[in-house]
Coordinates of C-alpha atoms and ligand atoms in Angstrom, one line a residue:
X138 CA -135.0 200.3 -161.8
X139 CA -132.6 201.0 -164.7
X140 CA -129.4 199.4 -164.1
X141 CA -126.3 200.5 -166.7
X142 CA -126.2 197.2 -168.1
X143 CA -122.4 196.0 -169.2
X144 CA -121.3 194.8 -172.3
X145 CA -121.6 191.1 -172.8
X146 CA -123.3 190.7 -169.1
X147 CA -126.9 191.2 -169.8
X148 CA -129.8 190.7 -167.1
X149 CA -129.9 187.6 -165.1
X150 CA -132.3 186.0 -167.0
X151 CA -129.8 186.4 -170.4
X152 CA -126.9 185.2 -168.4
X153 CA -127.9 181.5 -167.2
X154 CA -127.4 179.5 -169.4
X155 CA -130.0 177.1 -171.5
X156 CA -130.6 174.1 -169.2
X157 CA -130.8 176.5 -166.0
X158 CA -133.8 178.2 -167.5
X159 CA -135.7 175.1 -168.1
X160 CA -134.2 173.8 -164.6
X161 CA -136.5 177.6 -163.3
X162 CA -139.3 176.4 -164.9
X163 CA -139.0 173.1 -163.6
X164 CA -138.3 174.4 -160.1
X165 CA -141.1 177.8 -160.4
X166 CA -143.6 174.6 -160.4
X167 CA -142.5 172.5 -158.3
X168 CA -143.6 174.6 -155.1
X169 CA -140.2 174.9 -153.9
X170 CA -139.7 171.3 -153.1
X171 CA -137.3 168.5 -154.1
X172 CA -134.6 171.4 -154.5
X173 CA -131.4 170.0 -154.0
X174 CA -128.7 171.6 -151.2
X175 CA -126.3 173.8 -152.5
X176 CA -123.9 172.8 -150.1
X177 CA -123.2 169.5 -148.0
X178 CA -123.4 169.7 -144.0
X179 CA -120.3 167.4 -142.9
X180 CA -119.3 166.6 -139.5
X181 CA -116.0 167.5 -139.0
X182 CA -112.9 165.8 -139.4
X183 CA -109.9 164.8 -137.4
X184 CA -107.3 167.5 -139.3
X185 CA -107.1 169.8 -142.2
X186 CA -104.8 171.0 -143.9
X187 CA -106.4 174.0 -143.1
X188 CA -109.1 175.6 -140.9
X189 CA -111.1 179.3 -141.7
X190 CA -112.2 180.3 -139.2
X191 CA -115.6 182.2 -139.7
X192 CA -118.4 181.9 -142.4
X193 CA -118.4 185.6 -143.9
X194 CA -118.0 186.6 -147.3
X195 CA -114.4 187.3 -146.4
X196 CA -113.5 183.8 -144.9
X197 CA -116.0 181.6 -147.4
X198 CA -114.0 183.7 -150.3
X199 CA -110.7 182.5 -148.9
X200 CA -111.7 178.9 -148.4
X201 CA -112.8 179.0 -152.5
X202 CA -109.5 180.7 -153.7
X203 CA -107.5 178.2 -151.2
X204 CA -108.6 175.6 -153.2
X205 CA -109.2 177.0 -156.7
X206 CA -105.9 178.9 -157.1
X207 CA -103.8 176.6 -154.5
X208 CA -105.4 173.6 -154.8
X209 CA -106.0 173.3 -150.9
X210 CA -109.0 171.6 -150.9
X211 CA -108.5 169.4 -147.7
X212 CA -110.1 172.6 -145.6
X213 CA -112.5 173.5 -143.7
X214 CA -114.8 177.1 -142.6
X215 CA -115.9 176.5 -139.4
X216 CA -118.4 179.0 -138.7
X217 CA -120.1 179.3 -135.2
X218 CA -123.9 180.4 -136.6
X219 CA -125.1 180.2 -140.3
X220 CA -122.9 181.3 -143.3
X221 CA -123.5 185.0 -144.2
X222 CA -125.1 185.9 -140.5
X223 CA -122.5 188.2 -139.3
X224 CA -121.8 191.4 -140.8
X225 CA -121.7 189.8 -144.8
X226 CA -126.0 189.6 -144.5
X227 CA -126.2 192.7 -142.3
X228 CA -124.1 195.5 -144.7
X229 CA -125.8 197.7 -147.3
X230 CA -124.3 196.3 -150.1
X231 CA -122.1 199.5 -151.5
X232 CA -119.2 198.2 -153.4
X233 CA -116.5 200.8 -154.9
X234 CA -112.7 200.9 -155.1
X235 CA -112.3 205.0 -154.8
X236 CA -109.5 205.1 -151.8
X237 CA -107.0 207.5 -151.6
X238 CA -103.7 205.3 -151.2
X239 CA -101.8 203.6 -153.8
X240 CA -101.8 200.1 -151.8
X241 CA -105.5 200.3 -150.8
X242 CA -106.6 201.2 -154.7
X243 CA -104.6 198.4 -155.7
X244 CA -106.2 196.1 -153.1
X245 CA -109.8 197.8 -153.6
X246 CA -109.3 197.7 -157.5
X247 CA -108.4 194.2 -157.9
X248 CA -111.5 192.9 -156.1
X249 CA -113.7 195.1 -158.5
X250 CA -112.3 194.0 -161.2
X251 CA -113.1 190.0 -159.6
X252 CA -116.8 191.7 -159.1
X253 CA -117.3 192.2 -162.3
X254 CA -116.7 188.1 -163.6
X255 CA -117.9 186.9 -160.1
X256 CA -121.4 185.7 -161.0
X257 CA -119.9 183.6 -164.0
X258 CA -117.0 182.5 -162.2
X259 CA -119.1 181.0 -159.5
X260 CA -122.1 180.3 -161.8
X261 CA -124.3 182.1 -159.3
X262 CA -125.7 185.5 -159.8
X263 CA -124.4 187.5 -156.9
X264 CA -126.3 190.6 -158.8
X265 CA -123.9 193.1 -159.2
X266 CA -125.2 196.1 -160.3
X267 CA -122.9 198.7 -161.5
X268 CA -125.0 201.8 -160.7
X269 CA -122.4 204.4 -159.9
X270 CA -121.3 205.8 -156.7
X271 CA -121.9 209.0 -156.0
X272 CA -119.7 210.8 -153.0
X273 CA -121.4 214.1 -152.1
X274 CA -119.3 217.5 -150.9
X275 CA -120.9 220.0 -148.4
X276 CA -118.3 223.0 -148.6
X277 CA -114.8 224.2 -149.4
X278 CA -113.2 221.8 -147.7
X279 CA -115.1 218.1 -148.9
X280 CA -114.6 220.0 -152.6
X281 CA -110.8 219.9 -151.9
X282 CA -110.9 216.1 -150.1
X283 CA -113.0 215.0 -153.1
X284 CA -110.8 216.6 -155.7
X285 CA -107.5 215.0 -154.1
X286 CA -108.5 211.5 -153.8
X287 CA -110.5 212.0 -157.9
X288 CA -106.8 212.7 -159.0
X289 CA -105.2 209.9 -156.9
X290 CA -107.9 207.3 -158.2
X291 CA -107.1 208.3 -161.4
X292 CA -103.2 208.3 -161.2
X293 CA -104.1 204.8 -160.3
X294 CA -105.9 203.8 -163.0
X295 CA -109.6 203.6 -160.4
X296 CA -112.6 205.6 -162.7
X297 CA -113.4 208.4 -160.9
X298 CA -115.1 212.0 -161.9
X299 CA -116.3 215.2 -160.8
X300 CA -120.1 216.1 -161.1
X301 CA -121.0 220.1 -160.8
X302 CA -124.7 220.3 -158.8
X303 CA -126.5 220.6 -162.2
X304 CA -125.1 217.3 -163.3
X305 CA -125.6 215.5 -160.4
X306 CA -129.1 217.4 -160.4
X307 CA -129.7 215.8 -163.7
X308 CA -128.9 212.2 -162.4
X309 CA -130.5 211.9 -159.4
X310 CA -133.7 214.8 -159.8
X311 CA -135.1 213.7 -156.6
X312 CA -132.1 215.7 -154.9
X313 CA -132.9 219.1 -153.2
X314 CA -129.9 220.8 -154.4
X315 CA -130.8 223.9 -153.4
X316 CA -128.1 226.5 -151.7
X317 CA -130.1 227.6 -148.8
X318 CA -130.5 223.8 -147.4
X319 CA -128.9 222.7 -144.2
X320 CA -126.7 220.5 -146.4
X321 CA -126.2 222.6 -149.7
X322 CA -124.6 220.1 -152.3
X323 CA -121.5 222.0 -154.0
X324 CA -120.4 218.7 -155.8
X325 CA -119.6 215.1 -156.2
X326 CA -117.4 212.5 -157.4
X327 CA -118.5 209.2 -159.1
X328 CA -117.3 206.1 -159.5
X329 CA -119.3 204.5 -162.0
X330 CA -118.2 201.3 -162.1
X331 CA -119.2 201.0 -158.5
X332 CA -122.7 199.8 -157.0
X333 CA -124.2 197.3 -155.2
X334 CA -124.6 193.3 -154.9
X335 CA -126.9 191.6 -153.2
X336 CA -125.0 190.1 -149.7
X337 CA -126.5 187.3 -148.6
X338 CA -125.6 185.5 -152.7
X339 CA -122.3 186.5 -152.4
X340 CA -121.8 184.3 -149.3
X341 CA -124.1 181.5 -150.9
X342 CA -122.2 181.7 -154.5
X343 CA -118.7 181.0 -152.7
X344 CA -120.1 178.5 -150.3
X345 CA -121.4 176.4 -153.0
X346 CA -118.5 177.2 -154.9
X347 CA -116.2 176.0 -152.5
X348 CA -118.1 172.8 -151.7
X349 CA -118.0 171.7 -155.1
X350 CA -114.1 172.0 -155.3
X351 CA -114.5 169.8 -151.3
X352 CA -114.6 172.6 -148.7
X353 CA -116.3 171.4 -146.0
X354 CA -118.4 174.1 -144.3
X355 CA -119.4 173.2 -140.6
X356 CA -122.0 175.9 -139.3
X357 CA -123.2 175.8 -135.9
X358 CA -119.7 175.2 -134.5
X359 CA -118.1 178.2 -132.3
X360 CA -114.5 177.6 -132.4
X361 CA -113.8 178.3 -128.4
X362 CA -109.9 178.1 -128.3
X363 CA -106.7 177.1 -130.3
X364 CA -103.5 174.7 -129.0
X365 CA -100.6 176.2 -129.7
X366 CA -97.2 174.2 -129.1
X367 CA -93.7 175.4 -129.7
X368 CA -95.4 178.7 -131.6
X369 CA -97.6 177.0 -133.4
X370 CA -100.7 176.1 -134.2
X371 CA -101.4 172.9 -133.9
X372 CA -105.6 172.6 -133.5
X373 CA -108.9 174.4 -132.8
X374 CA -111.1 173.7 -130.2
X375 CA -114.9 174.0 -131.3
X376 CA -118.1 173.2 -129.9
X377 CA -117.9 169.7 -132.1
X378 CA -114.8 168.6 -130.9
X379 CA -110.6 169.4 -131.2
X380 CA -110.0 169.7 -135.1
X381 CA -106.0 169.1 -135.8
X382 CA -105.2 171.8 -138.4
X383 CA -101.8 172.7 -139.9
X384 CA -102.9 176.2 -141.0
X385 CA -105.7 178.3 -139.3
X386 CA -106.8 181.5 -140.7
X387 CA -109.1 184.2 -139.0
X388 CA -111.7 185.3 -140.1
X389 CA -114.3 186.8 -137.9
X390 CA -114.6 190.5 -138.3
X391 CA -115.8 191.7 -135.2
X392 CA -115.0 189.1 -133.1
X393 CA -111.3 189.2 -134.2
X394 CA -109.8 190.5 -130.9
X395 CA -111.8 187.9 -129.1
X396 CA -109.8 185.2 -131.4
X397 CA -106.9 187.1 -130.8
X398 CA -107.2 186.7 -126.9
X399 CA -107.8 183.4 -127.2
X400 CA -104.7 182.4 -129.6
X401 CA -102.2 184.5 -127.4
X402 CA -101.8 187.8 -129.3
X403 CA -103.3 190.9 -129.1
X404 CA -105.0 193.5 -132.0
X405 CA -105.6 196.6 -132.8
X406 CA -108.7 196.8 -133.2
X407 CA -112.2 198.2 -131.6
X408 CA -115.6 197.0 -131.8
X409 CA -117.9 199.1 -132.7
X410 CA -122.0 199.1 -133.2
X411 CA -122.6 200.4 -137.5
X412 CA -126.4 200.0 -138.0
X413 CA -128.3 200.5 -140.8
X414 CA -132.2 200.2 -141.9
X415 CA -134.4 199.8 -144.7
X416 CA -137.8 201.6 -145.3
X417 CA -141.2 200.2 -147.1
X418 CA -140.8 199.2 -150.5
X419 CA -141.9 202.6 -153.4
X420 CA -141.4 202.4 -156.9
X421 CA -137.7 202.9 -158.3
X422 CA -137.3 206.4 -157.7
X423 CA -133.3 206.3 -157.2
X424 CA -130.8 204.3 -159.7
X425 CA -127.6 205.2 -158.1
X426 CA -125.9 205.2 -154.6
X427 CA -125.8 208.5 -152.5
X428 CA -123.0 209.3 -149.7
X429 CA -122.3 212.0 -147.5
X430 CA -119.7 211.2 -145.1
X431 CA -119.9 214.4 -143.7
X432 CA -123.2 214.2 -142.5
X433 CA -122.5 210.2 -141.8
X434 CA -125.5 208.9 -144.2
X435 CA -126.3 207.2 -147.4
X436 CA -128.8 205.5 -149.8
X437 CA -129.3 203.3 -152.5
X438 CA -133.0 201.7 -153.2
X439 CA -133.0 197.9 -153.4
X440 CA -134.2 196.1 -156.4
X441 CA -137.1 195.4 -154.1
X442 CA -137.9 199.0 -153.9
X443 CA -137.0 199.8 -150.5
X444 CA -134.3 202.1 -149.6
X445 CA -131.2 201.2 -147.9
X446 CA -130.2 203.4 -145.5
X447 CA -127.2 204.2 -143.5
X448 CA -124.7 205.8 -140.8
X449 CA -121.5 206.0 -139.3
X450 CA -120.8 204.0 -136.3
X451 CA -122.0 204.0 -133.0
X452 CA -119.2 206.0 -130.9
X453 CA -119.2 203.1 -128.0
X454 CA -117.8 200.0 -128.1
X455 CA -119.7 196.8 -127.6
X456 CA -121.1 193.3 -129.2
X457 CA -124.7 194.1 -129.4
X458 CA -125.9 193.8 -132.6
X459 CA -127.9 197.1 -132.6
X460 CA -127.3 200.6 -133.0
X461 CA -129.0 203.5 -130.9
X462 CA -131.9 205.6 -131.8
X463 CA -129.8 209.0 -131.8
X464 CA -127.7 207.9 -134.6
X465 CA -130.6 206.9 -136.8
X466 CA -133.0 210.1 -136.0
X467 CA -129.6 212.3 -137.3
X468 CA -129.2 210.0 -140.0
X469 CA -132.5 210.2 -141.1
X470 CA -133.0 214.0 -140.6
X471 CA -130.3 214.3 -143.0
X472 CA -131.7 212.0 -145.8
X473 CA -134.8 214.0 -145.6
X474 CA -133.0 217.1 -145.9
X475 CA -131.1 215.9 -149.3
X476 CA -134.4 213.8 -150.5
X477 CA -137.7 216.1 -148.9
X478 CA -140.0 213.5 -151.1
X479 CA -138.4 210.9 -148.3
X480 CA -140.2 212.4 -145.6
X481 CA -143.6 211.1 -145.7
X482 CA -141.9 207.3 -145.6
X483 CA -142.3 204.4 -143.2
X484 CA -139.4 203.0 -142.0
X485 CA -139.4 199.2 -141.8
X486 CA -136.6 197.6 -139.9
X487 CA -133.4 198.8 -138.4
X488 CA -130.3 196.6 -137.6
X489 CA -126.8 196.7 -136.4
X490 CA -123.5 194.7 -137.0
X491 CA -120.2 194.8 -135.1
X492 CA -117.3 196.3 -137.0
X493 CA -113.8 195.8 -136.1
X494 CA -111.8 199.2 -137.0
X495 CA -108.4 199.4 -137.0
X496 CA -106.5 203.0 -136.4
X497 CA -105.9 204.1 -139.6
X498 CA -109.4 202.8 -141.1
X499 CA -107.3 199.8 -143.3
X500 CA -107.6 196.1 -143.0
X501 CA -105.2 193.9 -141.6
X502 CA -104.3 190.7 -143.9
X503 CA -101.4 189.0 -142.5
X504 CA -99.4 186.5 -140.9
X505 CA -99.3 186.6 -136.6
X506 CA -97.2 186.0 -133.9
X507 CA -98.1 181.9 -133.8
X508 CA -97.1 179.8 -136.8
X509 CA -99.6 179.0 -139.1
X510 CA -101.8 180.9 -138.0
X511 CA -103.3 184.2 -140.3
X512 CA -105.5 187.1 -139.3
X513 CA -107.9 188.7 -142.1
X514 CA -109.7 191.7 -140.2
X515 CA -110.4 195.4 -139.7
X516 CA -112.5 195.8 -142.6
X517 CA -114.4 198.4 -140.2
X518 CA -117.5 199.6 -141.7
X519 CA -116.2 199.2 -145.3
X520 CA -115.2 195.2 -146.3
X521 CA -118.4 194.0 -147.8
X522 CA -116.9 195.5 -151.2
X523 CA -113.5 194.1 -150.3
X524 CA -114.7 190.2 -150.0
X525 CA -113.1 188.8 -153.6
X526 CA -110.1 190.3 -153.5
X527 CA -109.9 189.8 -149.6
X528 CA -110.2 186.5 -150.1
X529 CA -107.9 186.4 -153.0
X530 CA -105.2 187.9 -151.4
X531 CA -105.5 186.1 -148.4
X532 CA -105.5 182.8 -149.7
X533 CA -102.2 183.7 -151.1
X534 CA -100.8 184.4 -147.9
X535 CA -102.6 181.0 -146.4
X536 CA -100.9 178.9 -149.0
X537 CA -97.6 180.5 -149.2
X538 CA -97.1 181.5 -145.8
X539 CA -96.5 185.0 -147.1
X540 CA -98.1 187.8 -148.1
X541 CA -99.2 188.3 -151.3
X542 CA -97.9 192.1 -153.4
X543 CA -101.8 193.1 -152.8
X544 CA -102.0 192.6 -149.3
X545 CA -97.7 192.9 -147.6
X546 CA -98.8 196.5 -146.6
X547 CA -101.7 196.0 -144.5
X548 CA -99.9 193.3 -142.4
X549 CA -99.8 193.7 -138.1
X550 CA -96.1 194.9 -138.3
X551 CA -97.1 198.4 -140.1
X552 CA -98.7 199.3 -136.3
X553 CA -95.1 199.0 -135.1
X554 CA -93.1 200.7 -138.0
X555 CA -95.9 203.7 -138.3
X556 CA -95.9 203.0 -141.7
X557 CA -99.8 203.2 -141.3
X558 CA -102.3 203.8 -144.6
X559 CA -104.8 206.4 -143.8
X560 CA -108.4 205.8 -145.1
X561 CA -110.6 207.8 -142.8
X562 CA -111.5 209.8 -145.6
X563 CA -112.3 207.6 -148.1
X564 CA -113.8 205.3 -145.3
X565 CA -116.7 207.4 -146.2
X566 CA -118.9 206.3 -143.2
X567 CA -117.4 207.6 -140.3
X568 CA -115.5 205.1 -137.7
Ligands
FAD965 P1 -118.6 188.5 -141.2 O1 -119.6 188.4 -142.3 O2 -119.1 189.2 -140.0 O3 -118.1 187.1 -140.9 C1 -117.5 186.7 -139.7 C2 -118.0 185.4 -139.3 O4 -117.3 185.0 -138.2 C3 -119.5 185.6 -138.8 O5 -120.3 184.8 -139.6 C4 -119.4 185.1 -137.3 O6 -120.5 184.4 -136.9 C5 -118.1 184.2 -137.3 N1 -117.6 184.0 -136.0 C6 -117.4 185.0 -135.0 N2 -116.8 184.4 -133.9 C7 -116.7 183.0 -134.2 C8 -116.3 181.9 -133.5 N3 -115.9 182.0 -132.2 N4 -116.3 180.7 -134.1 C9 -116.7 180.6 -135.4 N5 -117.1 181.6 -136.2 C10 -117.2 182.8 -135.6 N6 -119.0 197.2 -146.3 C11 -119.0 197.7 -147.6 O7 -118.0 197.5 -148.3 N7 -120.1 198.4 -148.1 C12 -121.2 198.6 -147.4 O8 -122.2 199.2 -147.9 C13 -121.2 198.2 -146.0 N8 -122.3 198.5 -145.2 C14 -122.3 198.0 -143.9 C15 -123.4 198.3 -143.2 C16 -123.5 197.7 -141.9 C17 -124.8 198.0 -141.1 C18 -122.5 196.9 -141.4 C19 -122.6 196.3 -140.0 C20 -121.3 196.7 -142.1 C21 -121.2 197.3 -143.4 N9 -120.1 197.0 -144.2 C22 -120.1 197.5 -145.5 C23 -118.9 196.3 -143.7 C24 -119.0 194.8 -144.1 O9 -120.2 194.3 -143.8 C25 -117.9 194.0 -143.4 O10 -116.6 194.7 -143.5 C26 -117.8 192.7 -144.1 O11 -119.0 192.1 -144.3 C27 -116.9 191.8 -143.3 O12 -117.0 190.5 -143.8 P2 -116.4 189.2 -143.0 O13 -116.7 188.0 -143.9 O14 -115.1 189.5 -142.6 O15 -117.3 189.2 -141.7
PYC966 O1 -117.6 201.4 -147.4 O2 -118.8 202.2 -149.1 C1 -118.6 201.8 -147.9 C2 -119.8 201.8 -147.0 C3 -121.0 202.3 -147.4 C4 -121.8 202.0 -146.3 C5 -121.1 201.4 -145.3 N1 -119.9 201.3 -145.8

């Protein structure tokens, strides 16, 4: 697969430096044994300074900037299953920063522009391919959507075009573009900075990351419940014990509103089923990411050759990590619409994750009603691309017990002004 390769970044194997490729050698022959961990597995302690609560991308990229812009490094990320196992190793990878609003392109922008250093600044490839990301309109309507939020990304300084059908036609040939399909393709914008990453080393690169500056990360450890005294917190309750914490920050996506519950407060939030699924591995045949959000699918092919696949969100709310089979046959039927030479494909596996989705389709970073305690949530079915600046931002607002300019906008209080920041449409995959 062809990847538009950026200046001074190189492939993977350009990038490590000298003693790392001898140390691939060594470790190629060694049949995978003697590796050393990446991370350490510490039993808790008595207190922290601070506690994260949750293992994703979002809360392992907080614990690292906690401690490498703040110098917090007396902290833990308590994580009830294995880092990466909730929706981090479960999302399809599509990383952009094309939203309509001035305070979610500043917020969106500011972690791209961390994606694009991230593999050297964690000396860990988290593969990053800026492969463009292509946002397809249908009719009159999408045409006029697309065209608004182009000129908005652009006003704030986000790359963004407009494709006519031949051009996207001479990008992606495997495209029926024709005007008589069920889906006729009228145009698209691009953002080609955006792409994809591979999840599962973006939760590995900050976990390692954050060990070596002395995170401890505890897996294996629900937190069940937090003491609160006076208004504030004061410890978590885990399956491993009470842990004494002067800060605690949230972390856990889906299960946000369960911590909620649990500390005293409540959210705005749902729960809702997003699945996804991959099919058998073909030779690269597509070099760029495709969405449709108004036929609720997409695709990108993974640099093992399969292709990624998704839709919009299951329309009931729940915990099971599964989505159901009438979402995926409409999914699919519209892929093989755009992409006919998809139709003869095997379909591999299918999964779900649990996305927490706020009213107006925009995060919530911010302080809560208990002292010391911060809520990083609501990412819905669009965080994974969030995760440096997320964790940037929120760090800042751990540290300082305040929010930081990226993130004051997207605290709980804008659900009681109304001063709410409308991302449906740019959501892309509908919640
Ligand atoms: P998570 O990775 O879910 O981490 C939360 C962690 O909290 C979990 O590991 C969980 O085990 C832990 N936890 C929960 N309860 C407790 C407890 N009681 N005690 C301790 N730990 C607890 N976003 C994009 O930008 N691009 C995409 O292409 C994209 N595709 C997606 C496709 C699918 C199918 C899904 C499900 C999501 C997709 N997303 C995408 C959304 C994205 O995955 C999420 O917004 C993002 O990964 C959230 O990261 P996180 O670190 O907040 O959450
Ligand atoms: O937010 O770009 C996105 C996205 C794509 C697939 C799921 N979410």
């Amino acid at each position: 697969m062809t990847c538009p390769e950026k200046e001074g970044w190189g492939t993977a194997f350009e990038m490590m430096p000298r003693y790392s490729i001898f140390s691939l050698i060594r470790n190629a022959l060694s049949y995978h044994e003697g590796w050393p961990r990446a991370w350490r597995s510490p039993e808790p302690k008595s207190s922290y300074d601070a506690i994260i609560v949750g293992g994703g991308g979002h809360g392992l990229a907080t614990a690292y900037y906690l401690a490498k812009n703040h110098g917090m490094t007396n902290i833990a990320v308590v994580e009830r299953g294995w880092i990466g196992g909730g929706n981090t190793g479960r999302n399809t990878t599509i990383v952009r920063s094309n939203y309509l609003w001035d305070e979610s392109a500043a917020l969106y922008e500011h972690a791209l522009k961390l994606w694009e250093g991230l593999s050297q600044d964690l000396n860990f490839n988290v593969m990053f391919s800026q492969r463009g990301v292509l946002n397809l309109a249908h009719n009159q309507h999408d045409l006029r959507e697309l065209s608004r939020r182009i000129n908005a990304n652009r006003l704030n300084g986000v790359d963004s075009e407009f494709l006519s059908p031949q051009e996207i036609k001479a990008l992606v040939p495997i495209m029926d573009l024709r005007a008589n399909g069920r889906y006729p393709v009228l145009g698209a914008s691009i953002q080609r900075r955006g792409g994809t990453a591979r999840h599962d080393a973006v939760a590995w690169g900050y976990a390692r990351a954050a060990d070596a500056l002395g995170v401890d990360i505890i897996q294996q450890c629900p937190v069940t419940g937090f003491q609160v005294e006076d208004g504030q917190v004061r410890a978590v309750e885990t399956a491993k014990g009470t842990i004494q914490a002067r800060k605690v920050g949230i972390v856990t996506a889906g299960h946000s509103s369960v911590m909620a519950g649990m500390a005293g407060f409540r959210l705005p939030v749902q729960s809702l089923p997003l699945q996804a699924l991959v099919s058998e591995p073909i030779k690269p045949v597509l070099d760029t990411v495709i969405m449709s959000g108004a036929v609720h699918a997409y695709v990108s092919q993974s640099d093992k050759g399969e292709l990624v696949i998704g839709a919009g969100v299951d329309s009931y709310i729940g915990y099971g990590q599964r989505g159901s089979l009438p979402v995926t046959e409409q999914t699919l039927g519209a892929i093989c619409e755009l992409f006919p030479m998809f139709r003869r494909m095997r379909m591999l596996r299918q999964w779900g994750g649990i996305v927490d989705v706020c009213p107006d389709a925009s995060p919530i970073l911010s302080k809560t009603p208990v002292g010391g305690m911060y809520i990083n949530c609501g990412w819905g079915t669009g965080g994974f691309k969030a995760t440096p600046g997320s964790g940037w931002a929120f760090a800042h607002t751990v540290a300082k017990d305040e929010p930081h300019p990226l993130n004051a906008a997207f605290s709980l209080d804008r659900f009681r002004t109304g001063y709410l920041i409308d991302e449906h449409g740019a959501a892309a995959v509908a919640h």
